[in-house]
mmCIF file of C-alpha atoms and ligand atoms in Angstrom:
data_model
loop_
_atom_site.group_PDB
_atom_site.id
_atom_site.type_symbol
_atom_site.label_atom_id
_atom_site.label_comp_id
_atom_site.label_asym_id
_atom_site.label_seq_id
_atom_site.Cartn_x
_atom_site.Cartn_y
_atom_site.Cartn_z
ATOM 1 C CA UNK A 1 -8.166 -10.096 -15.896
ATOM 2 C CA UNK A 2 -8.603 -6.680 -14.402
ATOM 3 C CA UNK A 3 -8.560 -5.773 -10.756
ATOM 4 C CA UNK A 4 -10.776 -3.033 -9.478
ATOM 5 C CA UNK A 5 -12.033 -1.906 -6.118
ATOM 6 C CA UNK A 6 -15.343 -1.037 -7.746
ATOM 7 C CA UNK A 7 -14.804 2.693 -7.555
ATOM 8 C CA UNK A 8 -16.592 4.554 -10.285
ATOM 9 C CA UNK A 9 -15.253 7.872 -11.450
ATOM 10 C CA UNK A 10 -12.215 9.716 -10.282
ATOM 11 C CA UNK A 11 -11.209 12.721 -8.267
ATOM 12 C CA UNK A 12 -9.697 14.382 -11.286
ATOM 13 C CA UNK A 13 -6.682 16.530 -10.713
ATOM 14 C CA UNK A 14 -5.098 17.102 -7.358
ATOM 15 C CA UNK A 15 -5.846 20.446 -5.739
ATOM 16 C CA UNK A 16 -2.620 20.745 -3.837
ATOM 17 C CA UNK A 17 -4.242 19.875 -0.512
ATOM 18 C CA UNK A 18 -3.041 17.354 2.056
ATOM 19 C CA UNK A 19 -3.015 13.671 1.195
ATOM 20 C CA UNK A 20 -6.111 11.817 2.296
ATOM 21 C CA UNK A 21 -6.285 8.438 3.956
ATOM 22 C CA UNK A 22 -7.814 5.461 2.139
ATOM 23 C CA UNK A 23 -11.341 6.013 3.562
ATOM 24 C CA UNK A 24 -11.334 9.652 2.602
ATOM 25 C CA UNK A 25 -10.255 8.691 -0.861
ATOM 26 C CA UNK A 26 -13.113 6.291 -1.301
ATOM 27 C CA UNK A 27 -15.623 8.970 -0.381
ATOM 28 C CA UNK A 28 -13.951 11.506 -2.615
ATOM 29 C CA UNK A 29 -13.999 9.121 -5.546
ATOM 30 C CA UNK A 30 -17.249 10.477 -6.919
ATOM 31 C CA UNK A 31 -15.914 13.662 -8.547
ATOM 32 C CA UNK A 32 -15.563 13.435 -12.288
ATOM 33 C CA UNK A 33 -12.244 14.299 -13.869
ATOM 34 C CA UNK A 34 -13.906 16.302 -16.594
ATOM 35 C CA UNK A 35 -15.659 18.560 -14.098
ATOM 36 C CA UNK A 36 -12.562 19.013 -11.974
ATOM 37 C CA UNK A 37 -10.193 19.692 -14.837
ATOM 38 C CA UNK A 38 -12.123 22.797 -15.863
ATOM 39 C CA UNK A 39 -11.412 24.345 -12.489
ATOM 40 C CA UNK A 40 -8.517 26.654 -11.979
ATOM 41 C CA UNK A 41 -6.834 25.465 -8.820
ATOM 42 C CA UNK A 42 -4.707 27.496 -6.496
ATOM 43 C CA UNK A 43 -1.212 26.222 -5.834
ATOM 44 C CA UNK A 44 -0.042 25.544 -2.319
ATOM 45 C CA UNK A 45 2.919 24.030 -0.546
ATOM 46 C CA UNK A 46 3.520 20.314 -0.806
ATOM 47 C CA UNK A 47 6.134 17.621 -0.500
ATOM 48 C CA UNK A 48 6.641 17.006 -4.193
ATOM 49 C CA UNK A 49 9.604 18.132 -6.207
ATOM 50 C CA UNK A 50 9.079 20.333 -9.190
ATOM 51 C CA UNK A 51 11.791 22.327 -10.831
ATOM 52 C CA UNK A 52 9.523 25.200 -11.862
ATOM 53 C CA UNK A 53 7.143 27.281 -9.795
ATOM 54 C CA UNK A 54 3.565 26.052 -9.874
ATOM 55 C CA UNK A 55 2.047 29.429 -9.082
ATOM 56 C CA UNK A 56 -0.095 29.973 -12.186
ATOM 57 C CA UNK A 57 -0.951 26.344 -12.845
ATOM 58 C CA UNK A 58 -4.521 25.520 -13.865
ATOM 59 C CA UNK A 59 -4.009 21.786 -13.670
ATOM 60 C CA UNK A 60 -1.989 20.095 -10.968
ATOM 61 C CA UNK A 61 -1.188 16.412 -10.993
ATOM 62 C CA UNK A 62 0.770 14.233 -8.610
ATOM 63 C CA UNK A 63 3.165 11.598 -9.899
ATOM 64 C CA UNK A 64 4.182 8.836 -7.485
ATOM 65 C CA UNK A 65 7.668 7.328 -7.761
ATOM 66 C CA UNK A 66 9.132 4.689 -5.474
ATOM 67 C CA UNK A 67 12.795 5.528 -6.115
ATOM 68 C CA UNK A 68 14.921 8.333 -4.620
ATOM 69 C CA UNK A 69 15.251 11.805 -6.159
ATOM 70 C CA UNK A 70 18.379 11.117 -8.208
ATOM 71 C CA UNK A 71 17.444 7.660 -9.510
ATOM 72 C CA UNK A 72 17.198 7.397 -13.322
ATOM 73 C CA UNK A 73 13.433 6.757 -13.427
ATOM 74 C CA UNK A 74 12.845 9.722 -11.100
ATOM 75 C CA UNK A 75 15.014 11.861 -13.370
ATOM 76 C CA UNK A 76 12.871 10.673 -16.285
ATOM 77 C CA UNK A 77 9.696 11.638 -14.374
ATOM 78 C CA UNK A 78 11.090 15.088 -13.669
ATOM 79 C CA UNK A 79 12.124 15.551 -17.281
ATOM 80 C CA UNK A 80 8.575 14.645 -18.291
ATOM 81 C CA UNK A 81 7.148 17.173 -15.782
ATOM 82 C CA UNK A 82 9.531 19.885 -17.027
ATOM 83 C CA UNK A 83 8.599 19.269 -20.668
ATOM 84 C CA UNK A 84 4.889 19.439 -19.815
ATOM 85 C CA UNK A 85 5.396 22.659 -17.882
ATOM 86 C CA UNK A 86 7.328 24.269 -20.738
ATOM 87 C CA UNK A 87 4.922 23.188 -23.476
ATOM 88 C CA UNK A 88 1.897 24.366 -21.489
ATOM 89 C CA UNK A 89 3.501 27.675 -20.438
ATOM 90 C CA UNK A 90 3.106 26.636 -16.826
ATOM 91 C CA UNK A 91 -0.601 25.795 -17.099
ATOM 92 C CA UNK A 92 -0.009 22.121 -16.278
ATOM 93 C CA UNK A 93 2.025 21.360 -13.198
ATOM 94 C CA UNK A 94 3.160 17.828 -12.389
ATOM 95 C CA UNK A 95 4.683 17.320 -8.967
ATOM 96 C CA UNK A 96 6.929 14.286 -8.619
ATOM 97 C CA UNK A 97 6.700 12.601 -5.209
ATOM 98 C CA UNK A 98 9.846 10.447 -5.069
ATOM 99 C CA UNK A 99 11.070 7.948 -2.507
ATOM 100 C CA UNK A 100 7.748 6.149 -2.096
ATOM 101 C CA UNK A 101 6.182 9.128 -0.279
ATOM 102 C CA UNK A 102 2.766 8.222 -1.662
ATOM 103 C CA UNK A 103 3.023 4.521 -0.783
ATOM 104 C CA UNK A 104 4.301 1.180 -2.007
ATOM 105 C CA UNK A 105 3.718 0.347 -5.670
ATOM 106 C CA UNK A 106 0.662 -1.924 -5.407
ATOM 107 C CA UNK A 107 -1.164 0.636 -3.246
ATOM 108 C CA UNK A 108 -0.159 3.459 -5.550
ATOM 109 C CA UNK A 109 -1.466 1.543 -8.573
ATOM 110 C CA UNK A 110 -4.837 1.111 -6.817
ATOM 111 C CA UNK A 111 -4.932 4.803 -6.044
ATOM 112 C CA UNK A 112 -4.135 5.710 -9.631
ATOM 113 C CA UNK A 113 -6.886 3.364 -10.736
ATOM 114 C CA UNK A 114 -9.292 5.220 -8.435
ATOM 115 C CA UNK A 115 -7.943 8.609 -9.487
ATOM 116 C CA UNK A 116 -6.849 9.726 -6.034
ATOM 117 C CA UNK A 117 -3.291 9.892 -7.410
ATOM 118 C CA UNK A 118 -3.267 10.889 -11.067
ATOM 119 C CA UNK A 119 0.052 9.510 -12.279
ATOM 120 C CA UNK A 120 2.783 7.080 -11.407
ATOM 121 C CA UNK A 121 5.960 5.617 -12.771
ATOM 122 C CA UNK A 122 5.768 2.010 -11.824
ATOM 123 C CA UNK A 123 7.157 -1.383 -12.711
ATOM 124 C CA UNK A 124 5.008 -3.436 -15.093
ATOM 125 C CA UNK A 125 5.296 -6.412 -12.666
ATOM 126 C CA UNK A 126 2.825 -5.236 -9.987
ATOM 127 C CA UNK A 127 0.650 -3.836 -12.796
ATOM 128 C CA UNK A 128 0.118 -7.452 -13.964
ATOM 129 C CA UNK A 129 -2.441 -7.972 -11.223
ATOM 130 C CA UNK A 130 -4.522 -5.168 -12.722
ATOM 131 C CA UNK A 131 -3.822 -5.643 -16.413
ATOM 132 C CA UNK A 132 -2.707 -9.185 -17.254
ATOM 133 C CA UNK A 133 -0.885 -8.315 -20.490
ATOM 134 C CA UNK A 134 1.905 -6.738 -18.448
ATOM 135 C CA UNK A 135 2.797 -10.260 -17.299
ATOM 136 C CA UNK A 136 4.745 -10.571 -20.556
ATOM 137 C CA UNK A 137 7.669 -8.694 -19.016
ATOM 138 C CA UNK A 138 7.903 -11.211 -16.180
ATOM 139 C CA UNK A 139 8.799 -13.963 -18.644
ATOM 140 C CA UNK A 140 12.492 -14.791 -18.322
ATOM 141 C CA UNK A 141 15.199 -14.578 -20.989
ATOM 142 C CA UNK A 142 12.895 -13.346 -23.782
ATOM 143 C CA UNK A 143 15.014 -10.314 -24.739
ATOM 144 C CA UNK A 144 18.642 -10.645 -25.833
ATOM 145 C CA UNK A 145 19.596 -7.147 -24.696
ATOM 146 C CA UNK A 146 18.245 -3.632 -24.160
ATOM 147 C CA UNK A 147 18.178 -2.836 -27.888
ATOM 148 C CA UNK A 148 16.116 -5.920 -28.591
ATOM 149 C CA UNK A 149 13.674 -4.951 -25.838
ATOM 150 C CA UNK A 150 13.395 -1.385 -27.162
ATOM 151 C CA UNK A 151 12.700 -2.645 -30.691
ATOM 152 C CA UNK A 152 9.694 -4.400 -29.207
ATOM 153 C CA UNK A 153 8.614 -1.514 -26.937
ATOM 154 C CA UNK A 154 8.768 0.943 -29.858
ATOM 155 C CA UNK A 155 6.994 -1.433 -32.224
ATOM 156 C CA UNK A 156 3.224 -1.268 -32.767
ATOM 157 C CA UNK A 157 2.781 -4.419 -30.693
ATOM 158 C CA UNK A 158 4.643 -2.934 -27.712
ATOM 159 C CA UNK A 159 2.537 0.196 -28.027
ATOM 160 C CA UNK A 160 -0.630 -1.867 -28.273
ATOM 161 C CA UNK A 161 0.333 -3.613 -25.042
ATOM 162 C CA UNK A 162 0.847 -0.234 -23.373
ATOM 163 C CA UNK A 163 -2.625 0.778 -24.579
ATOM 164 C CA UNK A 164 -4.196 -2.416 -23.234
ATOM 165 C CA UNK A 165 -4.132 -1.043 -19.679
ATOM 166 C CA UNK A 166 -7.016 1.225 -20.655
ATOM 167 C CA UNK A 167 -9.497 -1.562 -19.834
ATOM 168 C CA UNK A 168 -8.268 -1.442 -16.241
ATOM 169 C CA UNK A 169 -8.496 2.351 -16.009
ATOM 170 C CA UNK A 170 -4.920 3.344 -16.901
ATOM 171 C CA UNK A 171 -3.647 5.472 -19.732
ATOM 172 C CA UNK A 172 -0.175 4.147 -20.587
ATOM 173 C CA UNK A 173 1.972 7.148 -21.511
ATOM 174 C CA UNK A 174 5.326 5.530 -22.229
ATOM 175 C CA UNK A 175 7.871 2.924 -21.264
ATOM 176 C CA UNK A 176 11.102 3.720 -19.454
ATOM 177 C CA UNK A 177 14.225 1.540 -19.411
ATOM 178 C CA UNK A 178 14.171 -1.065 -16.625
ATOM 179 C CA UNK A 179 17.624 -2.522 -17.229
ATOM 180 C CA UNK A 180 17.865 -6.240 -16.496
ATOM 181 C CA UNK A 181 17.130 -8.048 -13.243
ATOM 182 C CA UNK A 182 19.623 -10.461 -11.720
ATOM 183 C CA UNK A 183 19.805 -12.592 -8.580
ATOM 184 C CA UNK A 184 21.483 -11.689 -5.302
ATOM 185 C CA UNK A 185 21.834 -13.642 -2.109
ATOM 186 C CA UNK A 186 22.894 -13.306 1.512
ATOM 187 C CA UNK A 187 25.062 -16.411 1.757
ATOM 188 C CA UNK A 188 25.061 -19.015 -0.966
ATOM 189 C CA UNK A 189 26.066 -17.411 -4.269
ATOM 190 C CA UNK A 190 24.029 -18.436 -7.300
ATOM 191 C CA UNK A 191 26.569 -19.861 -9.733
ATOM 192 C CA UNK A 192 24.260 -22.152 -11.709
ATOM 193 C CA UNK A 193 20.447 -22.323 -12.028
ATOM 194 C CA UNK A 194 20.518 -25.308 -9.652
ATOM 195 C CA UNK A 195 21.748 -22.995 -6.849
ATOM 196 C CA UNK A 196 18.329 -21.321 -6.785
ATOM 197 C CA UNK A 197 16.850 -24.595 -5.519
ATOM 198 C CA UNK A 198 15.607 -24.448 -1.958
ATOM 199 C CA UNK A 199 16.398 -20.751 -1.507
ATOM 200 C CA UNK A 200 13.727 -18.255 -0.577
ATOM 201 C CA UNK A 201 13.578 -15.318 -2.959
ATOM 202 C CA UNK A 202 11.615 -12.114 -2.630
ATOM 203 C CA UNK A 203 9.713 -11.400 -5.842
ATOM 204 C CA UNK A 204 7.529 -8.582 -7.117
ATOM 205 C CA UNK A 205 3.788 -9.202 -7.010
ATOM 206 C CA UNK A 206 3.293 -11.049 -10.291
ATOM 207 C CA UNK A 207 2.100 -14.628 -10.857
ATOM 208 C CA UNK A 208 4.452 -15.019 -13.814
ATOM 209 C CA UNK A 209 7.497 -14.144 -11.722
ATOM 210 C CA UNK A 210 6.340 -16.421 -8.894
ATOM 211 C CA UNK A 211 6.137 -19.239 -11.461
ATOM 212 C CA UNK A 212 9.612 -18.418 -12.745
ATOM 213 C CA UNK A 213 11.189 -18.871 -9.311
ATOM 214 C CA UNK A 214 9.221 -22.081 -8.824
ATOM 215 C CA UNK A 215 10.456 -23.356 -12.197
ATOM 216 C CA UNK A 216 14.034 -23.003 -10.908
ATOM 217 C CA UNK A 217 13.102 -24.837 -7.709
ATOM 218 C CA UNK A 218 13.237 -21.750 -5.488
ATOM 219 C CA UNK A 219 10.654 -20.578 -3.021
ATOM 220 C CA UNK A 220 9.099 -17.249 -4.142
ATOM 221 C CA UNK A 221 7.997 -14.722 -1.513
ATOM 222 C CA UNK A 222 6.097 -11.712 -2.875
ATOM 223 C CA UNK A 223 6.586 -8.592 -0.777
ATOM 224 C CA UNK A 224 6.793 -4.816 -1.095
ATOM 225 C CA UNK A 225 10.074 -3.310 -2.242
ATOM 226 C CA UNK A 226 10.371 -1.344 0.984
ATOM 227 C CA UNK A 227 10.493 -4.537 3.065
ATOM 228 C CA UNK A 228 13.266 -6.269 1.158
ATOM 229 C CA UNK A 229 16.239 -4.811 3.031
ATOM 230 C CA UNK A 230 15.010 -5.778 6.501
ATOM 231 C CA UNK A 231 13.860 -9.188 5.275
ATOM 232 C CA UNK A 232 17.315 -9.903 3.892
ATOM 233 C CA UNK A 233 18.916 -8.600 7.040
ATOM 234 C CA UNK A 234 16.802 -10.760 9.336
ATOM 235 C CA UNK A 235 17.149 -13.822 7.127
ATOM 236 C CA UNK A 236 13.419 -14.034 6.409
ATOM 237 C CA UNK A 237 14.487 -14.434 2.784
ATOM 238 C CA UNK A 238 17.749 -15.772 1.331
ATOM 239 C CA UNK A 239 17.842 -13.490 -1.652
ATOM 240 C CA UNK A 240 16.080 -11.217 -4.070
ATOM 241 C CA UNK A 241 16.536 -10.026 -7.632
ATOM 242 C CA UNK A 242 16.730 -6.621 -9.244
ATOM 243 C CA UNK A 243 18.704 -4.388 -11.581
ATOM 244 C CA UNK A 244 21.984 -2.766 -10.532
ATOM 245 C CA UNK A 245 20.578 0.716 -9.724
ATOM 246 C CA UNK A 246 17.926 -0.734 -7.372
ATOM 247 C CA UNK A 247 20.376 -3.192 -5.781
ATOM 248 C CA UNK A 248 22.740 -0.321 -5.118
ATOM 249 C CA UNK A 249 20.378 2.532 -4.210
ATOM 250 C CA UNK A 250 18.252 0.424 -1.846
ATOM 251 C CA UNK A 251 21.569 -0.805 -0.309
ATOM 252 C CA UNK A 252 20.513 -4.437 -0.616
ATOM 253 C CA UNK A 253 24.154 -5.239 -1.441
ATOM 254 C CA UNK A 254 25.047 -4.550 2.197
ATOM 255 C CA UNK A 255 22.994 -7.526 3.368
ATOM 256 C CA UNK A 256 23.099 -9.685 0.218
ATOM 257 C CA UNK A 257 26.614 -9.281 -1.205
ATOM 258 C CA UNK A 258 26.553 -12.055 -3.853
ATOM 259 C CA UNK A 259 25.322 -10.710 -7.190
ATOM 260 C CA UNK A 260 24.904 -12.985 -10.232
ATOM 261 C CA UNK A 261 24.318 -11.161 -13.484
ATOM 262 C CA UNK A 262 22.073 -13.633 -15.265
ATOM 263 C CA UNK A 263 19.883 -10.716 -16.462
ATOM 264 C CA UNK A 264 16.787 -12.915 -16.386
ATOM 265 C CA UNK A 265 14.123 -10.277 -16.963
ATOM 266 C CA UNK A 266 13.641 -6.837 -18.435
ATOM 267 C CA UNK A 267 10.513 -5.772 -16.585
ATOM 268 C CA UNK A 268 9.523 -2.601 -18.420
ATOM 269 C CA UNK A 269 9.042 0.543 -16.364
ATOM 270 C CA UNK A 270 5.852 2.372 -17.281
ATOM 271 C CA UNK A 271 4.502 5.876 -16.881
ATOM 272 C CA UNK A 272 0.731 5.770 -16.409
ATOM 273 C CA UNK A 273 -2.132 8.165 -15.768
ATOM 274 C CA UNK A 274 -5.618 7.621 -14.399
ATOM 275 C CA UNK A 275 -7.800 7.059 -17.456
ATOM 276 C CA UNK A 276 -10.594 9.412 -16.324
ATOM 277 C CA UNK A 277 -8.135 12.220 -15.625
ATOM 278 C CA UNK A 278 -6.753 11.652 -19.117
ATOM 279 C CA UNK A 279 -10.223 11.601 -20.687
ATOM 280 C CA UNK A 280 -11.024 14.899 -18.981
ATOM 281 C CA UNK A 281 -8.145 16.706 -20.727
ATOM 282 C CA UNK A 282 -8.570 18.881 -23.811
ATOM 283 C CA UNK A 283 -7.070 17.502 -27.022
ATOM 284 C CA UNK A 284 -4.325 20.104 -26.810
ATOM 285 C CA UNK A 285 -3.379 19.046 -23.286
ATOM 286 C CA UNK A 286 -3.458 15.376 -24.241
ATOM 287 C CA UNK A 287 -0.966 16.141 -27.015
ATOM 288 C CA UNK A 288 1.269 18.091 -24.648
ATOM 289 C CA UNK A 289 1.331 15.299 -22.060
ATOM 290 C CA UNK A 290 1.799 12.476 -24.554
ATOM 291 C CA UNK A 291 4.549 14.298 -26.429
ATOM 292 C CA UNK A 292 6.396 15.132 -23.205
ATOM 293 C CA UNK A 293 6.295 11.490 -22.099
ATOM 294 C CA UNK A 294 7.661 10.332 -25.460
ATOM 295 C CA UNK A 295 10.339 13.016 -25.435
ATOM 296 C CA UNK A 296 11.482 12.088 -21.919
ATOM 297 C CA UNK A 297 12.435 8.541 -23.014
ATOM 298 C CA UNK A 298 15.885 9.204 -24.583
ATOM 299 C CA UNK A 299 16.859 11.273 -21.538
ATOM 300 C CA UNK A 300 15.791 8.522 -19.131
ATOM 301 C CA UNK A 301 17.644 5.865 -21.171
ATOM 302 C CA UNK A 302 20.815 7.912 -21.149
ATOM 303 C CA UNK A 303 20.610 8.401 -17.372
ATOM 304 C CA UNK A 304 19.916 4.709 -16.973
ATOM 305 C CA UNK A 305 22.995 3.519 -18.840
ATOM 306 C CA UNK A 306 25.251 5.931 -16.967
ATOM 307 C CA UNK A 307 23.815 4.810 -13.631
ATOM 308 C CA UNK A 308 24.353 1.101 -14.326
ATOM 309 C CA UNK A 309 27.966 1.787 -15.162
ATOM 310 C CA UNK A 310 28.693 3.882 -12.089
ATOM 311 C CA UNK A 311 26.763 1.526 -9.778
ATOM 312 C CA UNK A 312 28.720 -1.478 -11.028
ATOM 313 C CA UNK A 313 31.938 0.338 -10.180
ATOM 314 C CA UNK A 314 30.641 1.205 -6.706
ATOM 315 C CA UNK A 315 29.458 -2.349 -6.088
ATOM 316 C CA UNK A 316 32.896 -3.705 -6.963
ATOM 317 C CA UNK A 317 34.485 -1.138 -4.719
ATOM 318 C CA UNK A 318 32.180 -2.173 -1.887
ATOM 319 C CA UNK A 319 33.462 -5.736 -2.216
ATOM 320 C CA UNK A 320 30.326 -7.313 -3.679
ATOM 321 C CA UNK A 321 31.021 -10.728 -5.164
ATOM 322 C CA UNK A 322 29.927 -10.346 -8.772
ATOM 323 C CA UNK A 323 29.440 -13.399 -10.961
ATOM 324 C CA UNK A 324 29.027 -12.720 -14.677
ATOM 325 C CA UNK A 325 26.951 -15.250 -16.609
ATOM 326 C CA UNK A 326 28.437 -15.861 -20.037
ATOM 327 C CA UNK A 327 26.218 -18.652 -21.261
ATOM 328 C CA UNK A 328 22.533 -18.158 -20.629
ATOM 329 C CA UNK A 329 21.521 -21.494 -22.260
ATOM 330 C CA UNK A 330 21.234 -23.617 -19.075
ATOM 331 C CA UNK A 331 19.260 -20.819 -17.388
ATOM 332 C CA UNK A 332 16.842 -20.582 -20.267
ATOM 333 C CA UNK A 333 16.440 -24.358 -20.258
ATOM 334 C CA UNK A 334 15.745 -24.435 -16.536
ATOM 335 C CA UNK A 335 13.113 -21.719 -16.969
ATOM 336 C CA UNK A 336 11.375 -23.513 -19.847
ATOM 337 C CA UNK A 337 8.346 -24.654 -17.742
ATOM 338 C CA UNK A 338 7.302 -21.038 -17.194
ATOM 339 C CA UNK A 339 7.671 -20.240 -20.896
ATOM 340 C CA UNK A 340 5.579 -23.327 -21.682
ATOM 341 C CA UNK A 341 2.908 -22.317 -19.191
ATOM 342 C CA UNK A 342 2.478 -18.787 -20.551
ATOM 343 C CA UNK A 343 3.533 -19.384 -24.162
ATOM 344 C CA UNK A 344 0.000 -19.537 -25.482
ATOM 345 C CA UNK A 345 -1.325 -16.545 -23.538
ATOM 346 C CA UNK A 346 1.468 -14.331 -24.854
ATOM 347 C CA UNK A 347 1.978 -16.070 -28.222
ATOM 348 C CA UNK A 348 1.307 -12.999 -30.321
ATOM 349 C CA UNK A 349 3.836 -10.848 -28.431
ATOM 350 C CA UNK A 350 6.419 -13.618 -28.179
ATOM 351 C CA UNK A 351 6.270 -14.181 -31.952
ATOM 352 C CA UNK A 352 6.859 -10.490 -32.484
ATOM 353 C CA UNK A 353 9.763 -10.506 -30.014
ATOM 354 C CA UNK A 354 11.311 -13.420 -31.920
ATOM 355 C CA UNK A 355 10.842 -11.625 -35.199
ATOM 356 C CA UNK A 356 12.633 -8.564 -33.820
ATOM 357 C CA UNK A 357 15.537 -10.623 -32.454
ATOM 358 C CA UNK A 358 17.747 -10.326 -35.487
ATOM 359 C CA UNK A 359 16.637 -6.882 -36.616
HETATM 360 C C1 GTR B 1 12.693 -1.800 -9.408
HETATM 361 C C2 GTR B 1 11.572 -1.013 -10.033
HETATM 362 C C3 GTR B 1 10.636 -0.539 -8.961
HETATM 363 C C4 GTR B 1 10.157 -1.680 -8.086
HETATM 364 C C5 GTR B 1 11.298 -2.554 -7.639
HETATM 365 C C6 GTR B 1 10.835 -3.844 -6.970
HETATM 366 O O1 GTR B 1 13.583 -2.247 -10.395
HETATM 367 O O2 GTR B 1 12.093 0.120 -10.701
HETATM 368 O O3 GTR B 1 9.587 0.167 -9.552
HETATM 369 O O4 GTR B 1 9.191 -2.434 -8.789
HETATM 370 O O5 GTR B 1 12.144 -2.909 -8.725
HETATM 371 O O6 GTR B 1 11.511 -4.843 -7.117
HETATM 372 O O7 GTR B 1 9.807 -3.827 -6.273
#
């Protein structure tokens, strides 16, 4: 299953000009990346953050990021951009647009598919609609911990999955650490899986995750990340689910102060590039970009772990009611219908994940 707006070709690399509206983008979609990438483009002012000057850059790319400037994935993006700049002696300039400046994730993914934005760091959940293999990460309780997940991500099968987005027009550059997602609610704390029943939960846009909430008897409501705070505040939804850094940085804890660490999913973060923009690069530049992405991973993971620790302390300080889940067995049992439904589709990956469990 691949989703496409039927746009052929791509704009290639960004020329530093103002952002265009959707209609303008559609018209501009005819330029080929290969033709554009041979051009030397003048740098000009913009809203992105870049730690080096972009004055002499020949290639300029925009990278969309939904999180704030100091969030661990954003720090990973910036590390990636810095490594690319260094290795290319400033020829390749990647500007990181943090804080959702370029739009909500589903829209950004469409724009990366069209080539009107060249790169994004995004969650694999909304990518599922474009490249179905990413649905794997929406399956609950399949990884024991972060190390188990990373054994899979680093394995050939995890890398093959990353490469499978090519059919939908995305070059997968690397995975970043997503931590683990847990439930949080406005009023009724989730102490057992049965407490999910009848409550309305915001979910990311992924069929697999919708089915997970249904399996627990909850009512799933897909919506953009940027709408979650106000929807919790107004009572449109009873709860949501996310990792600690998102729960804290998006201040959802203010309006949903019951946090239950069941760690149901590890929804891989991914760094992707428009496939045509990638294809238009020289072999040398492909190596530079790929190597920089790979080299940014340990840095991002380190930032991630530190952030989870400091956010947990701040959440406690803020008076959030935190429930630790010691025994995941009843949760896994309650979620079994979703594992049964998707077991066959993802059999190959799930077998590999099982094999890597004890490694
Ligand atoms: C975060 C993830 C974001 C976004 C968000 C969400 O954990 O890093 O990219 O997908 O969750 O729930 O929408």
